[in-house]
Coordinates of C-alpha atoms in Angstrom, one line a residue:
Chain J
M1 CA 28.4 16.8 11.5
S2 CA 25.5 14.6 10.0
F3 CA 23.9 14.0 7.0
S4 CA 20.5 13.5 5.5
I5 CA 20.1 10.2 2.9
V6 CA 18.2 11.5 -0.2
G7 CA 16.7 9.1 -2.7
N8 CA 17.2 9.4 -6.4
G9 CA 13.4 10.8 -6.4
G10 CA 14.4 13.6 -4.0
V11 CA 12.4 12.2 -0.7
V12 CA 14.6 12.3 2.2
A13 CA 14.4 8.8 4.4
E14 CA 13.2 8.9 8.5
V15 CA 14.7 7.4 11.5
G16 CA 11.9 6.1 13.3
G17 CA 12.5 7.9 16.8
T18 CA 14.7 8.7 19.7
G19 CA 14.0 5.3 21.4
F20 CA 15.9 2.9 18.8
R21 CA 17.5 5.6 16.2
A22 CA 16.6 2.9 13.8
L23 CA 17.0 4.4 10.1
R24 CA 13.9 3.0 8.2
V25 CA 14.3 1.1 5.0
E26 CA 12.0 -0.8 2.6
P27 CA 13.4 -4.2 1.9
R28 CA 13.0 -4.9 -1.9
P29 CA 13.2 -8.2 -3.5
L30 CA 16.1 -9.1 -5.5
E31 CA 17.0 -6.6 -8.7
I32 CA 16.2 -8.7 -11.7
G33 CA 16.8 -5.8 -14.8
S34 CA 14.9 -7.3 -17.7
L35 CA 14.9 -10.8 -17.0
G36 CA 12.5 -11.9 -13.7
T37 CA 11.5 -13.7 -11.0
Y38 CA 9.3 -16.8 -11.4
R39 CA 7.5 -19.4 -8.8
M40 CA 6.5 -23.1 -10.4
S41 CA 4.4 -25.6 -8.6
V42 CA 4.9 -29.4 -10.0
I43 CA 2.9 -32.6 -8.8
S44 CA 3.8 -36.3 -9.5
G45 CA 1.2 -38.4 -10.4
T46 CA 0.1 -41.5 -8.7
M47 CA 3.7 -43.0 -7.5
A48 CA 4.2 -47.0 -8.6
A49 CA 5.2 -49.1 -5.2
G50 CA 8.8 -50.4 -4.7
L51 CA 10.2 -47.1 -5.9
A52 CA 14.1 -47.8 -5.1
A53 CA 16.0 -45.8 -2.3
D54 CA 17.0 -42.2 -3.3
S55 CA 15.0 -42.0 -6.6
E56 CA 15.2 -38.8 -8.3
V57 CA 11.7 -37.0 -8.6
V58 CA 12.0 -33.6 -9.1
Q59 CA 14.9 -32.5 -11.3
F60 CA 15.4 -28.4 -11.6
R61 CA 18.2 -28.0 -14.6
W62 CA 19.9 -24.1 -15.2
T63 CA 21.5 -24.7 -19.2
D64 CA 22.0 -20.4 -19.6
A65 CA 25.7 -19.9 -20.9
T66 CA 25.7 -16.2 -19.3
R67 CA 22.8 -15.6 -16.7
L68 CA 22.4 -17.1 -13.0
A69 CA 19.3 -18.9 -11.9
V70 CA 18.8 -17.1 -8.0
V71 CA 16.7 -20.2 -6.1
H72 CA 14.6 -18.5 -3.4
A73 CA 12.7 -21.7 -2.2
F74 CA 12.2 -25.2 -2.8
I75 CA 8.8 -26.3 -1.1
L76 CA 7.1 -29.6 -0.4
D77 CA 3.7 -29.5 -1.0
G78 CA 2.7 -32.2 1.0
M79 CA 3.1 -36.4 0.4
G80 CA 0.0 -38.6 0.7
G81 CA -0.5 -42.4 0.5
T82 CA -3.4 -43.9 -1.7
S83 CA -5.4 -46.9 -0.5
T84 CA -3.0 -48.8 -1.4
A85 CA -1.1 -48.9 2.1
F86 CA 2.8 -48.7 2.9
T87 CA 4.9 -51.7 4.8
A88 CA 5.7 -49.6 7.4
G89 CA 9.4 -48.4 7.4
L90 CA 11.2 -44.9 7.2
A91 CA 11.5 -42.4 4.7
S92 CA 12.7 -39.2 3.1
F93 CA 12.9 -36.4 1.0
R94 CA 16.5 -35.1 0.1
L95 CA 17.5 -32.3 -2.0
F96 CA 20.8 -32.2 -3.5
V97 CA 22.6 -29.6 -5.6
A98 CA 23.9 -31.1 -9.0
R99 CA 26.7 -29.6 -10.8
A100 CA 27.9 -30.6 -14.4
F101 CA 24.7 -31.2 -15.0
T102 CA 25.0 -31.8 -18.8
A103 CA 22.2 -34.0 -19.8
A104 CA 18.9 -34.0 -19.0
G105 CA 17.0 -37.0 -17.3
T106 CA 14.5 -38.8 -18.9
G107 CA 11.0 -40.0 -17.7
G108 CA 8.0 -38.2 -16.2
G109 CA 7.4 -34.8 -17.0
T110 CA 8.7 -31.3 -17.9
A111 CA 6.8 -28.0 -17.1
T112 CA 5.4 -25.9 -19.8
I113 CA 7.8 -22.5 -19.3
T114 CA 7.2 -20.6 -22.8
G115 CA 5.5 -17.5 -22.9
N116 CA 4.2 -15.9 -19.2
N117 CA 3.7 -19.2 -17.7
N118 CA 4.8 -18.8 -13.7
K119 CA 6.2 -15.5 -13.7
L120 CA 5.2 -13.2 -10.7
R121 CA 5.0 -10.1 -13.6
S122 CA 3.3 -10.4 -16.8
S123 CA 6.4 -7.7 -18.3
M124 CA 9.0 -10.3 -17.2
G125 CA 11.0 -12.3 -19.3
T126 CA 10.2 -15.4 -20.3
T127 CA 12.3 -17.9 -18.2
L128 CA 15.3 -19.1 -19.6
L129 CA 15.7 -22.2 -17.3
G130 CA 16.4 -25.4 -19.1
E131 CA 13.7 -27.8 -17.8
I132 CA 12.1 -28.7 -14.9
R133 CA 11.2 -32.4 -14.7
T134 CA 8.9 -34.2 -12.4
A135 CA 8.1 -38.2 -11.9
T136 CA 4.7 -39.2 -12.7
T137 CA 4.7 -42.8 -11.3
A138 CA 8.5 -43.8 -11.6
A139 CA 11.9 -42.4 -10.8
L140 CA 13.4 -40.2 -13.3
T141 CA 16.8 -41.2 -15.0
A142 CA 19.7 -39.4 -14.0
G143 CA 21.0 -37.8 -17.1
T144 CA 24.6 -36.9 -16.7
K145 CA 25.6 -34.8 -14.0
T146 CA 27.6 -35.2 -10.3
L147 CA 25.7 -35.0 -7.3
D148 CA 27.0 -33.3 -4.0
A149 CA 27.7 -36.2 -1.3
Q150 CA 25.5 -34.3 1.0
P151 CA 21.8 -32.8 0.4
I152 CA 21.2 -29.3 1.3
A153 CA 18.1 -30.1 2.8
Q154 CA 15.9 -32.8 3.7
Y155 CA 13.1 -34.2 5.2
A156 CA 12.9 -37.4 7.4
F157 CA 9.8 -38.9 8.5
S158 CA 8.5 -42.4 9.1
V159 CA 5.5 -44.2 7.3
G160 CA 2.7 -46.9 8.9
T161 CA 0.9 -49.6 7.1
T162 CA -2.8 -47.3 7.6
A163 CA -3.8 -46.3 4.1
S164 CA -4.8 -43.2 2.6
V165 CA -3.1 -41.3 5.6
Q166 CA -1.0 -37.7 5.0
Y167 CA 2.8 -38.2 5.7
V168 CA 4.2 -34.9 5.1
E169 CA 2.4 -31.5 5.7
Q170 CA 4.0 -28.3 3.6
V171 CA 7.7 -28.4 4.1
R172 CA 9.8 -25.4 3.5
L173 CA 13.2 -27.5 2.3
L174 CA 14.6 -24.1 1.1
D175 CA 13.5 -20.4 2.0
S176 CA 16.2 -18.2 1.8
G177 CA 14.5 -15.0 2.0
A178 CA 12.5 -15.9 5.3
E179 CA 15.6 -17.1 6.9
N180 CA 17.8 -14.3 5.5
T181 CA 20.4 -16.9 4.0
H182 CA 22.4 -17.2 0.9
P183 CA 20.4 -19.0 -1.9
V184 CA 21.3 -21.3 -3.9
V185 CA 23.1 -20.0 -6.6
L186 CA 23.1 -21.9 -10.1
A187 CA 25.4 -21.1 -13.4
Q188 CA 25.5 -23.2 -16.4
D189 CA 24.6 -26.7 -16.3
E190 CA 24.1 -27.0 -12.4
G191 CA 20.4 -27.6 -10.5
L192 CA 18.6 -29.2 -7.9
V193 CA 17.4 -32.5 -7.6
L194 CA 15.0 -34.0 -5.4
R195 CA 15.3 -37.6 -4.1
A196 CA 12.6 -39.7 -2.3
T197 CA 13.0 -42.6 0.2
V198 CA 9.8 -44.5 0.9
P199 CA 9.1 -48.0 2.0
A200 CA 7.9 -50.8 -0.2
T201 CA 4.2 -51.2 -1.5
G202 CA 2.5 -48.1 -1.1
T203 CA 1.3 -45.9 -3.7
W204 CA 1.8 -42.2 -3.1
Q205 CA 1.2 -38.8 -4.4
F206 CA 3.3 -35.7 -3.6
G207 CA 4.1 -32.1 -4.9
A208 CA 6.9 -29.2 -5.0
T209 CA 7.0 -25.7 -5.6
I210 CA 10.5 -23.9 -6.8
C211 CA 10.6 -19.7 -7.0
W212 CA 13.9 -18.6 -8.8
S213 CA 15.0 -15.4 -10.1
E214 CA 16.9 -15.1 -12.9
V215 CA 19.9 -12.2 -13.1
A216 CA 23.0 -11.0 -15.0
S217 CA 25.1 -11.3 -12.5
Y218 CA 24.9 -11.6 -8.1
Chain H
M1 CA 36.8 10.7 9.4
G2 CA 32.7 9.8 10.5
F3 CA 29.8 11.0 10.1
R4 CA 26.3 10.7 11.5
A5 CA 23.1 10.1 9.3
H6 CA 20.2 11.9 10.6
G7 CA 16.2 11.3 9.2
Y8 CA 13.8 13.8 7.4
S9 CA 12.6 14.8 11.1
G10 CA 16.7 15.9 12.3
T11 CA 17.0 12.1 14.6
V12 CA 20.3 10.9 14.2
A13 CA 20.8 7.2 13.5
D14 CA 22.5 4.7 16.0
V15 CA 24.9 1.6 15.6
S16 CA 24.0 -0.8 17.9
G17 CA 27.3 -1.3 20.0
T18 CA 30.8 -2.3 19.7
G19 CA 30.2 -6.2 19.3
A20 CA 28.5 -6.1 16.0
R21 CA 28.8 -2.5 15.0
A22 CA 25.5 -3.0 13.2
L23 CA 23.8 0.5 11.9
K24 CA 19.8 -0.1 13.5
V25 CA 17.3 -0.3 10.8
E26 CA 13.4 -0.1 11.3
P27 CA 12.2 -2.6 8.4
R28 CA 9.1 -1.2 6.9
P29 CA 6.2 -2.6 4.7
L30 CA 6.2 -1.2 1.3
D31 CA 4.8 2.5 0.8
V32 CA 1.4 2.0 -0.7
Q33 CA 1.8 5.7 -2.2
G34 CA -1.3 6.9 -0.7
L35 CA -3.6 3.6 -1.7
G36 CA -3.4 1.1 0.8
A37 CA -3.0 -2.6 2.0
Y38 CA -5.6 -4.9 2.7
R39 CA -6.5 -8.5 3.4
S40 CA -9.6 -10.7 2.9
A41 CA -10.5 -13.8 4.3
V42 CA -13.3 -15.7 3.0
L43 CA -15.0 -19.0 4.2
S44 CA -16.9 -21.2 2.0
G45 CA -20.5 -22.9 2.9
T46 CA -20.6 -26.6 3.0
F47 CA -19.0 -27.6 0.0
T48 CA -19.3 -30.4 -2.6
G49 CA -17.0 -30.2 -5.9
A50 CA -16.2 -32.0 -9.0
S51 CA -12.7 -32.4 -10.3
N52 CA -10.3 -29.1 -10.4
S53 CA -13.5 -26.9 -9.2
D54 CA -12.9 -22.8 -8.8
A55 CA -13.1 -22.3 -5.0
W56 CA -11.9 -19.3 -5.1
S57 CA -10.1 -16.4 -7.4
M58 CA -9.3 -12.8 -7.4
R59 CA -9.5 -10.3 -10.5
W60 CA -7.7 -7.0 -10.7
S61 CA -9.7 -4.8 -13.4
D62 CA -8.0 -1.0 -12.8
A63 CA -6.6 0.3 -15.5
T64 CA -3.9 2.3 -14.2
K65 CA -2.9 0.8 -10.5
L66 CA -1.1 -2.5 -9.5
A67 CA -1.7 -5.2 -6.9
L68 CA 0.7 -6.7 -5.1
I69 CA -0.1 -9.9 -3.7
H70 CA 2.0 -10.6 -1.0
K71 CA 0.5 -13.8 0.5
V72 CA -2.1 -16.5 -0.2
T73 CA -3.1 -18.8 2.6
L74 CA -5.5 -22.1 2.7
D75 CA -6.8 -21.8 6.0
G76 CA -8.0 -25.3 6.6
L77 CA -10.0 -27.6 4.9
A78 CA -12.2 -29.8 7.0
G79 CA -14.8 -32.7 6.1
T80 CA -18.3 -33.0 7.5
S81 CA -19.7 -36.2 9.0
T82 CA -20.5 -37.3 5.4
A83 CA -17.3 -39.5 4.4
F84 CA -15.5 -39.4 1.6
L85 CA -14.2 -42.0 -0.5
A86 CA -10.7 -42.4 0.0
G87 CA -8.2 -40.8 -2.6
L88 CA -5.9 -38.1 -3.1
A89 CA -6.6 -34.6 -3.2
F90 CA -5.2 -31.1 -4.2
V91 CA -5.9 -27.1 -4.1
K92 CA -3.8 -25.2 -7.0
L93 CA -3.1 -21.4 -6.8
S94 CA -2.4 -20.2 -10.6
I95 CA -2.5 -17.0 -12.2
V96 CA -4.8 -16.1 -14.4
R97 CA -3.6 -13.7 -17.1
A98 CA -6.2 -12.5 -19.8
H99 CA -8.5 -12.1 -17.2
L100 CA -11.3 -9.7 -19.3
A101 CA -14.5 -10.7 -17.3
D102 CA -15.7 -11.6 -13.6
G103 CA -16.7 -15.3 -12.7
S104 CA -20.1 -16.6 -11.7
G105 CA -21.2 -18.4 -8.7
G106 CA -21.1 -18.2 -5.3
N107 CA -20.3 -15.3 -3.2
R108 CA -18.5 -12.0 -4.4
F109 CA -16.9 -9.0 -2.7
P110 CA -17.7 -6.1 -3.1
A111 CA -21.1 -7.2 -3.5
N112 CA -22.1 -5.3 -6.5
T113 CA -19.9 -2.7 -8.6
S114 CA -21.9 0.2 -7.3
T115 CA -21.5 0.2 -3.6
G116 CA -18.0 0.2 -3.3
T117 CA -16.2 -1.4 -0.3
G118 CA -16.0 1.0 2.7
N119 CA -13.4 0.2 5.1
V120 CA -13.7 -3.6 4.7
G121 CA -10.2 -5.1 4.4
K122 CA -8.1 -1.7 5.1
T123 CA -5.3 -2.8 7.2
R124 CA -5.6 1.1 8.3
T125 CA -8.5 2.8 8.1
P126 CA -6.8 6.2 6.3
H127 CA -5.8 3.8 3.6
N128 CA -8.0 4.1 0.4
S129 CA -10.9 1.9 -0.2
E130 CA -9.5 -1.3 -2.1
T131 CA -10.5 -1.3 -6.0
V132 CA -9.8 -4.9 -6.5
G133 CA -12.5 -6.1 -9.2
E134 CA -13.5 -8.8 -7.6
I135 CA -13.1 -11.5 -5.1
R136 CA -15.1 -14.5 -5.4
W137 CA -15.6 -17.6 -3.7
G138 CA -17.6 -20.9 -4.0
A139 CA -20.9 -21.2 -1.2
T140 CA -21.3 -24.7 -1.7
G141 CA -19.8 -25.8 -5.0
G142 CA -17.4 -24.5 -7.4
G143 CA -18.0 -21.4 -9.6
S144 CA -16.3 -20.0 -12.6
V145 CA -13.6 -17.5 -12.6
G146 CA -14.8 -15.9 -15.7
T147 CA -12.8 -15.3 -18.8
G148 CA -9.2 -15.8 -18.3
T149 CA -6.2 -18.1 -19.1
L150 CA -4.6 -20.0 -16.3
D151 CA -1.0 -20.5 -16.6
S152 CA 0.0 -23.9 -17.4
Q153 CA 1.7 -24.7 -13.8
P154 CA 0.1 -22.9 -10.9
V155 CA 2.5 -21.1 -8.5
G156 CA 1.5 -22.4 -5.3
Q157 CA -0.4 -26.0 -4.2
Y158 CA -0.9 -28.3 -1.3
T159 CA -1.5 -32.0 -2.1
F160 CA -2.7 -34.0 0.6
T161 CA -4.9 -37.6 1.2
V162 CA -8.4 -38.0 2.2
P163 CA -9.1 -41.2 4.5
N164 CA -12.9 -42.8 4.0
A165 CA -14.0 -41.2 7.3
G166 CA -15.9 -38.7 8.2
S167 CA -15.3 -35.0 10.2
R168 CA -11.6 -35.1 9.6
I169 CA -9.4 -32.2 9.6
L170 CA -8.0 -32.4 6.1
A171 CA -5.5 -29.6 5.6
K172 CA -4.3 -27.1 8.5
Q173 CA -3.2 -23.6 7.4
V174 CA -1.3 -23.9 4.4
T175 CA 0.9 -21.0 2.6
L176 CA -0.1 -21.5 -0.9
F177 CA 1.7 -18.2 -2.2
G178 CA 4.3 -15.9 0.1
G179 CA 8.2 -14.6 -0.7
Q180 CA 10.2 -11.6 -1.4
H181 CA 8.9 -10.9 -4.8
P182 CA 5.0 -10.4 -4.7
I183 CA 3.1 -11.6 -7.5
V184 CA 2.3 -8.2 -9.6
L185 CA -1.0 -7.9 -11.3
A186 CA -2.3 -5.5 -13.7
A187 CA -5.0 -4.5 -15.7
N188 CA -7.1 -7.9 -16.1
E189 CA -4.8 -10.3 -14.1
G190 CA -5.8 -12.6 -11.6
L191 CA -5.4 -15.5 -9.3
A192 CA -7.6 -18.7 -9.0
A193 CA -7.4 -21.9 -6.4
R194 CA -9.2 -24.5 -7.8
M195 CA -9.5 -27.9 -5.6
T196 CA -10.1 -31.6 -6.4
L197 CA -11.0 -34.0 -3.5
P198 CA -12.0 -37.7 -4.0
G199 CA -16.4 -38.2 -4.1
S200 CA -18.9 -38.0 -1.8
G201 CA -17.8 -36.2 0.9
T202 CA -18.6 -32.2 2.0
W203 CA -16.5 -30.0 3.5
H204 CA -15.6 -26.5 4.4
H205 CA -12.3 -24.5 3.7
G206 CA -11.0 -20.7 3.9
F207 CA -9.0 -18.2 2.0
T208 CA -6.8 -15.5 2.8
V209 CA -5.4 -13.0 0.3
V210 CA -3.0 -10.5 1.6
W211 CA -2.3 -7.5 -1.1
S212 CA -0.8 -4.1 -1.6
E213 CA -2.1 -1.3 -4.2
V214 CA 0.1 1.3 -5.3
T215 CA 0.6 3.2 -8.5
S216 CA 4.2 2.0 -9.3
Y217 CA 6.4 -0.9 -8.6

């Protein structure tokens, strides 16, 4: 005995054909109810020379007590050097989950997250995010948190002594949608932290884009 | 007791095998509800620009339909033989809200409001002609996105460095926006791409936007 699948609107679903006999599906993004999905790009200033190893350069902090942040993507939007050259050496960007993130860091600049800013649809709710903080010229201070012992994503590269070189192209550190993998799900006082290690003497700029949804449950 | 699922035309769906025992599914794109799905790729001329030049914009002005933006790419950015000063650069894509009036300068699609768009950009000829208000791109320099308010932060960007040299590829194809949830534009909303490059050089670049037009989402 067989049956047809009928949607809430009365439309009957279809099977593609007798070759694969595959049920047609139309993937939709995560159900967000009255909350929302957001995407935000942040950019540093000209980062000063001599940054310590593993300096914190982006902090994404979720503070809402009852909702969850589902992080779909964290993208490095390039990193380029200025006319002040580096000493040659190895470099990395590493993305960590932060837990017990009970106090924000300081330094850099924070994104404007009020009103309609960075909603993917104007009718969505204003983001409940605590803050996105981005280094401008120097590392951010840590605030109060515990980073996991290992990062969840990273990019390793090398730096030469030639000035004005593009060191990092666009790199998708997290992309759960494209990969069909489990997103990072943040509860109250949890977050993501991007750390950078670069060689001495050079000055540089980088950007990052984060995409997330805010939900009551997941 | 098991049962079988059959489609509207009566074909019974299948499970792949006794290994994974997975129901076979055929992912389909968004149902465009009788409207359509479109792509537009535009190329600048030899470009010079001031800081934060308006290089590309899209304005959605339809009062009843929605534009779902699936993807926006920077289709490369390359310098001419006229060298730049060395320095940092970026391209930023922002949502424009209260986008009440068209921009100015450069090239515009459709060419004018009376001729319509025909089959241009349709991913399937039977789709409706697109009803986008305008897609505008700079020819030789930045134009204006018109009346509108850009969000405080962009939704996509690429930051890069420019050497003191000519005839270099400065940016390859970069996805400025793409992901599971589209940008949903209602009436008088849009997108704008702004770029800043160091002085003295000239270059060209391209943008592609992929979108659907629907009555509801």
